[in-house]
Amino acid sequence: MGQTARVSAIAWTAAGSLAAWLWLLLCQGFFWRTDVRLPQRAEPDEWPSVCVVVPARDEAAVLPASLPSLLAQDYPGRAEIFLIDDGSSDGTGELARELARRHGGLPLTVDSPGEPPAGWTGKLWAVRHGIGLARARDPEYLLLTDADIAHAPDSLRELVAAARTGGFDVVSQMARLRVESLWERLVVPAFVYFFAQLYPFRRIGEKGARTAAAAGGCVLLRADAAERARIPDAIRHAVIDDVALARAVKGGGGHIWLGLAERVDSVRPYPRLSDLWRMVSRSAYAQLRHNPLVLAGTVAGLALVYLVPPVALVAGLAGGDTASAVVGGVAWLVMAGTYVPMLRYYRQPLWLAPLLPFTAFLYLLMTVDSAVQHYRGRGAAWKGRTYTRPDAVPDEG
């Protein structure tokens, strides 16, 4: 009797997981589809001026693969690049100047903002300094892009054309991250998949919808919208600055758009699991607003949605409980099916789809580790700076 009750509990739990997956499949903005790309656009009669702001801290390893792509932008209007060297110790600023001398192209200004004051994350302090320099040029648009992002030659003109045609205050593209090592193949496509599940791209572009997000590696922002939303001052303490920026702009009545990139790529490598672990855990608990109840709910939700289906299938087969095996297997199949489009977008083999529960378990551990580091006083980090609370003074090293 006890065995029957135990198996029945597994079957009911698996049914809850399957119900969750059916809801995600049909009611979460079709997050699993990867066809949200730059919207229809037409070239404007007159191209507006653009200033590109690149915060950079110890980026000498990736700049040779990224900065030349910005310098070589085929943009018909006036455009200028401001690279803000945020206290680098590896010669980032001088390398940027050398690359500009060697490659030519768009004008490049390299400057440094000094140490951030209390209450500012280092990256946003660098962005603030870059925007301040850019405003002297009175641009209509600002392109905020990270130092590891390589752009196709027509990237800027396509972004501007999309913003002008659609009347968007923000046009952001989720750069295609590198997937070469085994761990990158396992973790990186899932990272974008989970992000889209939290912030369905279709809902972000809807006026009146509350969902707001951007991808920090590539954000085209109207300068007047930035002023209205007080960017970046209003989000100066944000660790997840791209989402905070989108919320500020949309909260002020702005129209934003986010989708997957076609020829905007991150060149930063994450060859080892430890590299990816740091990337996720540095901000995972900040995403949960440092709330232990939200953390507990997130862990329980990840377990129910991603771990229960394979456990139910195996337990059902081992215990002769057909209901658990069937329901768990169907839930796992739906899960894997929703992951296939992202794997295709990243040009990865489809046999990775059934491994999504394993990857989700890694993300669960990374999230818990992020909370542990927070309560140990380590906090979130960006390029050697750690932030233990929104108003904390950055701790170097």
C-alpha positions as a Python dict, from the first residue, in 0.01 Angstrom:
ca = {
    (1, 'M'): (0, 0, 0),
    (2, 'G'): (289, 236, 88),
    (3, 'Q'): (458, 158, -245),
    (4, 'T'): (135, 237, -434),
    (5, 'A'): (92, 568, -251),
    (6, 'R'): (455, 663, -320),
    (7, 'V'): (426, 588, -691),
    (8, 'S'): (94, 772, -706),
    (9, 'A'): (262, 1080, -556),
    (10, 'I'): (528, 1063, -828),
    (11, 'A'): (259, 1038, -1095),
    (12, 'W'): (71, 1339, -957),
    (13, 'T'): (391, 1541, -934),
    (14, 'A'): (474, 1449, -1293),
    (15, 'A'): (125, 1557, -1395),
    (16, 'G'): (192, 1895, -1234),
    (17, 'S'): (515, 1924, -1432),
    (18, 'L'): (337, 1834, -1756),
    (19, 'A'): (67, 2093, -1685),
    (20, 'A'): (340, 2353, -1631),
    (21, 'W'): (502, 2262, -1962),
    (22, 'L'): (173, 2282, -2152),
    (23, 'W'): (119, 2629, -2003),
    (24, 'L'): (473, 2736, -2097),
    (25, 'L'): (429, 2596, -2447),
    (26, 'L'): (106, 2780, -2521),
    (27, 'C'): (75, 3074, -2282),
    (28, 'Q'): (423, 3218, -2221),
    (29, 'G'): (448, 3432, -2531),
    (30, 'F'): (575, 3144, -2748),
    (31, 'F'): (913, 3205, -2582),
    (32, 'W'): (1061, 2893, -2743),
    (33, 'R'): (1037, 3030, -3096),
    (34, 'T'): (1347, 3191, -3241),
    (35, 'D'): (1193, 3392, -3524),
    (36, 'V'): (1188, 3728, -3342),
    (37, 'R'): (1455, 3906, -3548),
    (38, 'L'): (1491, 4271, -3649),
    (39, 'P'): (1145, 4393, -3753),
    (40, 'Q'): (1062, 4521, -4099),
    (41, 'R'): (1250, 4839, -4175),
    (42, 'A'): (1311, 5095, -4446),
    (43, 'E'): (1607, 5325, -4485),
    (44, 'P'): (1528, 5681, -4368),
    (45, 'D'): (1557, 5973, -4606),
    (46, 'E'): (1807, 6132, -4371),
    (47, 'W'): (2029, 5922, -4143),
    (48, 'P'): (2041, 6047, -3783),
    (49, 'S'): (2365, 6093, -3591),
    (50, 'V'): (2474, 5813, -3358),
    (51, 'C'): (2730, 5789, -3079),
    (52, 'V'): (2856, 5444, -2981),
    (53, 'V'): (2947, 5398, -2614),
    (54, 'V'): (3168, 5101, -2521),
    (55, 'P'): (3250, 5044, -2151),
    (56, 'A'): (3570, 4842, -2129),
    (57, 'R'): (3762, 4704, -1833),
    (58, 'D'): (4056, 4468, -1898),
    (59, 'E'): (3935, 4378, -2247),
    (60, 'A'): (4267, 4359, -2433),
    (61, 'A'): (4210, 3990, -2508),
    (62, 'V'): (3889, 4047, -2704),
    (63, 'L'): (3926, 4399, -2849),
    (64, 'P'): (4119, 4288, -3162),
    (65, 'A'): (3820, 4072, -3259),
    (66, 'S'): (3549, 4325, -3174),
    (67, 'L'): (3659, 4688, -3200),
    (68, 'P'): (3758, 4674, -3571),
    (69, 'S'): (3400, 4568, -3650),
    (70, 'L'): (3270, 4891, -3493),
    (71, 'L'): (3531, 5103, -3665),
    (72, 'A'): (3429, 4950, -3998),
    (73, 'Q'): (3057, 5025, -3969),
    (74, 'D'): (2907, 5116, -4306),
    (75, 'Y'): (2681, 5391, -4174),
    (76, 'P'): (2563, 5669, -4408),
    (77, 'G'): (2514, 5925, -4130),
    (78, 'R'): (2747, 6076, -3871),
    (79, 'A'): (2873, 5822, -3618),
    (80, 'E'): (3145, 5828, -3355),
    (81, 'I'): (3276, 5578, -3100),
    (82, 'F'): (3354, 5649, -2734),
    (83, 'L'): (3545, 5368, -2563),
    (84, 'I'): (3554, 5422, -2187),
    (85, 'D'): (3855, 5253, -2031),
    (86, 'D'): (3731, 5176, -1682),
    (87, 'G'): (4053, 5139, -1485),
    (88, 'S'): (4202, 4860, -1697),
    (89, 'S'): (4536, 4709, -1599),
    (90, 'D'): (4602, 4530, -1930),
    (91, 'G'): (4650, 4824, -2166),
    (92, 'T'): (4293, 4823, -2300),
    (93, 'G'): (4291, 5196, -2376),
    (94, 'E'): (4622, 5205, -2560),
    (95, 'L'): (4531, 4892, -2758),
    (96, 'A'): (4204, 5059, -2864),
    (97, 'R'): (4396, 5363, -2991),
    (98, 'E'): (4638, 5137, -3178),
    (99, 'L'): (4354, 4944, -3342),
    (100, 'A'): (4196, 5274, -3453),
    (101, 'R'): (4526, 5389, -3603),
    (102, 'R'): (4570, 5058, -3780),
    (103, 'H'): (4215, 5007, -3912),
    (104, 'G'): (4083, 5362, -3953),
    (105, 'G'): (3709, 5396, -3996),
    (106, 'L'): (3477, 5575, -3756),
    (107, 'P'): (3632, 5835, -3522),
    (108, 'L'): (3731, 5687, -3186),
    (109, 'T'): (3770, 5866, -2853),
    (110, 'V'): (3924, 5678, -2560),
    (111, 'D'): (3870, 5823, -2215),
    (112, 'S'): (3856, 5713, -1851),
    (113, 'P'): (3595, 5806, -1589),
    (114, 'G'): (3798, 5748, -1275),
    (115, 'E'): (3676, 5534, -987),
    (116, 'P'): (3297, 5503, -944),
    (117, 'P'): (3145, 5670, -638),
    (118, 'A'): (2940, 5479, -383),
    (119, 'G'): (2611, 5357, -520),
    (120, 'W'): (2734, 5306, -877),
    (121, 'T'): (2833, 4984, -1049),
    (122, 'G'): (3158, 5032, -1238),
    (123, 'K'): (3010, 4950, -1577),
    (124, 'L'): (2726, 5200, -1545),
    (125, 'W'): (2966, 5467, -1420),
    (126, 'A'): (3167, 5410, -1739),
    (127, 'V'): (2848, 5426, -1947),
    (128, 'R'): (2751, 5752, -1776),
    (129, 'H'): (3087, 5902, -1862),
    (130, 'G'): (3056, 5788, -2223),
    (131, 'I'): (2704, 5928, -2257),
    (132, 'G'): (2825, 6255, -2110),
    (133, 'L'): (3096, 6280, -2377),
    (134, 'A'): (2849, 6180, -2647),
    (135, 'R'): (2595, 6446, -2553),
    (136, 'A'): (2842, 6714, -2660),
    (137, 'R'): (2783, 6581, -3015),
    (138, 'D'): (2403, 6602, -2972),
    (139, 'P'): (2332, 6256, -3123),
    (140, 'E'): (1980, 6134, -3192),
    (141, 'Y'): (2073, 5778, -3094),
    (142, 'L'): (2316, 5607, -2860),
    (143, 'L'): (2444, 5257, -2928),
    (144, 'L'): (2548, 5091, -2603),
    (145, 'T'): (2756, 4786, -2681),
    (146, 'D'): (3000, 4573, -2484),
    (147, 'A'): (3368, 4541, -2565),
    (148, 'D'): (3334, 4172, -2657),
    (149, 'I'): (3065, 4224, -2923),
    (150, 'A'): (3152, 4201, -3293),
    (151, 'H'): (2909, 4368, -3535),
    (152, 'A'): (2849, 4298, -3902),
    (153, 'P'): (2939, 4600, -4122),
    (154, 'D'): (2573, 4698, -4165),
    (155, 'S'): (2473, 4638, -3802),
    (156, 'L'): (2437, 5004, -3706),
    (157, 'R'): (2240, 5106, -4014),
    (158, 'E'): (2004, 4809, -3970),
    (159, 'L'): (1944, 4897, -3604),
    (160, 'V'): (1875, 5261, -3685),
    (161, 'A'): (1647, 5172, -3976),
    (162, 'A'): (1449, 4935, -3750),
    (163, 'A'): (1418, 5199, -3477),
    (164, 'R'): (1307, 5470, -3719),
    (165, 'T'): (1061, 5250, -3908),
    (166, 'G'): (900, 5101, -3597),
    (167, 'G'): (912, 5413, -3382),
    (168, 'F'): (1112, 5232, -3113),
    (169, 'D'): (1295, 5409, -2833),
    (170, 'V'): (1506, 5097, -2774),
    (171, 'V'): (1609, 4834, -3026),
    (172, 'S'): (1819, 4562, -2869),
    (173, 'Q'): (1962, 4240, -3008),
    (174, 'M'): (2064, 3936, -2806),
    (175, 'A'): (2413, 3875, -2944),
    (176, 'R'): (2493, 3519, -3048),
    (177, 'L'): (2725, 3389, -2778),
    (178, 'R'): (3024, 3166, -2851),
    (179, 'V'): (2956, 2790, -2853),
    (180, 'E'): (3275, 2597, -2921),
    (181, 'S'): (3376, 2406, -2608),
    (182, 'L'): (3170, 2119, -2467),
    (183, 'W'): (3053, 2326, -2172),
    (184, 'E'): (2957, 2618, -2396),
    (185, 'R'): (2745, 2381, -2603),
    (186, 'L'): (2569, 2254, -2291),
    (187, 'V'): (2518, 2583, -2111),
    (188, 'V'): (2512, 2877, -2354),
    (189, 'P'): (2203, 2798, -2568),
    (190, 'A'): (2017, 2718, -2246),
    (191, 'F'): (2118, 3057, -2104),
    (192, 'V'): (1938, 3237, -2389),
    (193, 'Y'): (1649, 2988, -2373),
    (194, 'F'): (1595, 3057, -2001),
    (195, 'F'): (1623, 3433, -2059),
    (196, 'A'): (1355, 3415, -2329),
    (197, 'Q'): (1137, 3210, -2095),
    (198, 'L'): (1158, 3482, -1831),
    (199, 'Y'): (1124, 3767, -2081),
    (200, 'P'): (933, 3650, -2389),
    (201, 'F'): (1054, 3863, -2679),
    (202, 'R'): (709, 3900, -2834),
    (203, 'R'): (568, 4054, -2519),
    (204, 'I'): (857, 4297, -2483),
    (205, 'G'): (769, 4460, -2814),
    (206, 'E'): (399, 4499, -2727),
    (207, 'K'): (286, 4844, -2619),
    (208, 'G'): (110, 4822, -2285),
    (209, 'A'): (267, 4489, -2192),
    (210, 'R'): (459, 4496, -1864),
    (211, 'T'): (742, 4269, -1982),
    (212, 'A'): (1060, 4469, -2039),
    (213, 'A'): (1415, 4358, -2110),
    (214, 'A'): (1713, 4433, -2328),
    (215, 'A'): (2042, 4262, -2406),
    (216, 'G'): (2329, 4474, -2282),
    (217, 'G'): (2567, 4377, -2559),
    (218, 'C'): (2367, 4563, -2823),
    (219, 'V'): (2123, 4840, -2725),
    (220, 'L'): (2029, 5122, -2960),
    (221, 'L'): (1867, 5393, -2747),
    (222, 'R'): (1710, 5723, -2847),
    (223, 'A'): (1902, 5999, -2671),
    (224, 'D'): (1587, 6186, -2569),
    (225, 'A'): (1437, 5864, -2428),
    (226, 'A'): (1754, 5818, -2224),
    (227, 'E'): (1714, 6168, -2081),
    (228, 'R'): (1347, 6114, -1997),
    (229, 'A'): (1425, 5787, -1819),
    (230, 'R'): (1735, 5937, -1653),
    (231, 'I'): (1963, 5670, -1798),
    (232, 'P'): (2195, 5568, -1648),
    (233, 'D'): (2150, 5762, -1321),
    (234, 'A'): (1815, 5600, -1244),
    (235, 'I'): (1969, 5252, -1264),
    (236, 'R'): (2315, 5333, -1127),
    (237, 'H'): (2314, 5046, -874),
    (238, 'A'): (2178, 4781, -1113),
    (239, 'V'): (2387, 4469, -1164),
    (240, 'I'): (2157, 4344, -1441),
    (241, 'D'): (2173, 4680, -1613),
    (242, 'D'): (2017, 4583, -1946),
    (243, 'V'): (1687, 4471, -1793),
    (244, 'A'): (1687, 4774, -1562),
    (245, 'L'): (1743, 5006, -1860),
    (246, 'A'): (1452, 4854, -2052),
    (247, 'R'): (1221, 4880, -1753),
    (248, 'A'): (1311, 5244, -1700),
    (249, 'V'): (1247, 5335, -2063),
    (250, 'K'): (925, 5134, -2090),
    (251, 'G'): (807, 5260, -1752),
    (252, 'G'): (836, 5613, -1891),
    (253, 'G'): (612, 5530, -2186),
    (254, 'G'): (887, 5428, -2427),
    (255, 'H'): (844, 5164, -2698),
    (256, 'I'): (1110, 4893, -2684),
    (257, 'W'): (1203, 4588, -2890),
    (258, 'L'): (1427, 4289, -2822),
    (259, 'G'): (1508, 3996, -3046),
    (260, 'L'): (1776, 3751, -3149),
    (261, 'A'): (2070, 3873, -3353),
    (262, 'E'): (2173, 3737, -3688),
    (263, 'R'): (2516, 3895, -3728),
    (264, 'V'): (2600, 4040, -3389),
    (265, 'D'): (2827, 3799, -3202),
    (266, 'S'): (3005, 3780, -2869),
    (267, 'V'): (3370, 3685, -2908),
    (268, 'R'): (3427, 3622, -2538),
    (269, 'P'): (3521, 3259, -2468),
    (270, 'Y'): (3385, 3056, -2178),
    (271, 'P'): (3580, 2733, -2235),
    (272, 'R'): (3545, 2584, -1884),
    (273, 'L'): (3246, 2518, -1663),
    (274, 'S'): (3401, 2747, -1400),
    (275, 'D'): (3396, 3038, -1650),
    (276, 'L'): (3027, 2986, -1724),
    (277, 'W'): (2953, 2931, -1356),
    (278, 'R'): (3096, 3273, -1272),
    (279, 'M'): (2906, 3435, -1558),
    (280, 'V'): (2572, 3306, -1428),
    (281, 'S'): (2626, 3310, -1052),
    (282, 'R'): (2758, 3667, -1043),
    (283, 'S'): (2408, 3805, -1101),
    (284, 'A'): (2161, 3517, -1054),
    (285, 'Y'): (2060, 3615, -701),
    (286, 'A'): (2035, 3980, -803),
    (287, 'Q'): (1780, 3864, -1062),
    (288, 'L'): (1580, 3729, -767),
    (289, 'R'): (1616, 4067, -588),
    (290, 'H'): (1812, 3902, -308),
    (291, 'N'): (1489, 3757, -169),
    (292, 'P'): (1527, 3417, 4),
    (293, 'L'): (1157, 3335, -46),
    (294, 'V'): (1188, 3400, -420),
    (295, 'L'): (1503, 3185, -420),
    (296, 'A'): (1316, 2899, -252),
    (297, 'G'): (1032, 2931, -502),
    (298, 'T'): (1276, 2939, -793),
    (299, 'V'): (1455, 2626, -676),
    (300, 'A'): (1123, 2446, -627),
    (301, 'G'): (1001, 2564, -967),
    (302, 'L'): (1317, 2453, -1146),
    (303, 'A'): (1293, 2114, -978),
    (304, 'L'): (927, 2067, -1068),
    (305, 'V'): (955, 2185, -1427),
    (306, 'Y'): (1294, 2046, -1530),
    (307, 'L'): (1395, 1767, -1292),
    (308, 'V'): (1067, 1588, -1218),
    (309, 'P'): (1003, 1462, -1577),
    (310, 'P'): (1319, 1247, -1612),
    (311, 'V'): (1296, 1135, -1248),
    (312, 'A'): (932, 1031, -1297),
    (313, 'L'): (1016, 846, -1617),
    (314, 'V'): (1302, 651, -1460),
    (315, 'A'): (1113, 585, -1136),
    (316, 'G'): (806, 476, -1327),
    (317, 'L'): (1000, 233, -1544),
    (318, 'A'): (1191, 98, -1246),
    (319, 'G'): (882, 60, -1027),
    (320, 'G'): (639, -59, -1289),
    (321, 'D'): (425, 256, -1257),
    (322, 'T'): (303, 317, -1609),
    (323, 'A'): (131, 646, -1525),
    (324, 'S'): (449, 802, -1384),
    (325, 'A'): (658, 681, -1676),
    (326, 'V'): (415, 801, -1943),
    (327, 'V'): (339, 1142, -1789),
    (328, 'G'): (706, 1204, -1705),
    (329, 'G'): (811, 1097, -2054),
    (330, 'V'): (558, 1325, -2224),
    (331, 'A'): (665, 1621, -2008),
    (332, 'W'): (1030, 1553, -2094),
    (333, 'L'): (940, 1529, -2462),
    (334, 'V'): (759, 1865, -2456),
    (335, 'M'): (1055, 2020, -2274),
    (336, 'A'): (1305, 1889, -2527),
    (337, 'G'): (1082, 1996, -2815),
    (338, 'T'): (1072, 2357, -2695),
    (339, 'Y'): (1452, 2358, -2676),
    (340, 'V'): (1508, 2239, -3035),
    (341, 'P'): (1457, 2582, -3202),
    (342, 'M'): (1725, 2738, -2980),
    (343, 'L'): (1967, 2457, -3058),
    (344, 'R'): (1903, 2509, -3428),
    (345, 'Y'): (1961, 2883, -3390),
    (346, 'Y'): (2297, 2804, -3233),
    (347, 'R'): (2367, 2535, -3495),
    (348, 'Q'): (2406, 2266, -3230),
    (349, 'P'): (2322, 1894, -3252),
    (350, 'L'): (1968, 1807, -3149),
    (351, 'W'): (2084, 1528, -2916),
    (352, 'L'): (2154, 1806, -2667),
    (353, 'A'): (1779, 1869, -2626),
    (354, 'P'): (1713, 1575, -2388),
    (355, 'L'): (2005, 1695, -2173),
    (356, 'L'): (1820, 2015, -2079),
    (357, 'P'): (1728, 1877, -1730),
    (358, 'F'): (2100, 1830, -1656),
    (359, 'T'): (2175, 2186, -1769),
    (360, 'A'): (1882, 2318, -1565),
    (361, 'F'): (2023, 2138, -1260),
    (362, 'L'): (2354, 2320, -1317),
    (363, 'Y'): (2166, 2651, -1331),
    (364, 'L'): (1986, 2561, -1009),
    (365, 'L'): (2322, 2505, -839),
    (366, 'M'): (2462, 2829, -986),
    (367, 'T'): (2163, 3021, -850),
    (368, 'V'): (2204, 2873, -504),
    (369, 'D'): (2577, 2948, -517),
    (370, 'S'): (2497, 3308, -614),
    (371, 'A'): (2288, 3340, -298),
    (372, 'V'): (2559, 3178, -86),
    (373, 'Q'): (2819, 3422, -221),
    (374, 'H'): (2583, 3712, -151),
    (375, 'Y'): (2539, 3617, 214),
    (376, 'R'): (2911, 3562, 249),
    (377, 'G'): (2958, 3923, 146),
    (378, 'R'): (3106, 3844, -195),
    (379, 'G'): (2806, 3976, -391),
    (380, 'A'): (2776, 4022, -764),
    (381, 'A'): (3082, 4108, -970),
    (382, 'W'): (3186, 4282, -1290),
    (383, 'K'): (3547, 4276, -1405),
    (384, 'G'): (3708, 4243, -1066),
    (385, 'R'): (3459, 4460, -876),
    (386, 'T'): (3213, 4308, -633),
    (387, 'Y'): (2887, 4460, -508),
    (388, 'T'): (2733, 4331, -189),
    (389, 'R'): (2427, 4561, -183),
    (390, 'P'): (2284, 4836, -405),
    (391, 'D'): (2451, 5117, -212),
    (392, 'A'): (2782, 4940, -156),
    (393, 'V'): (3119, 5082, -245),
    (394, 'P'): (3282, 4854, -505),
    (395, 'D'): (3543, 4623, -360),
    (396, 'E'): (3841, 4602, -595),
    (397, 'G'): (3981, 4260, -669),
}
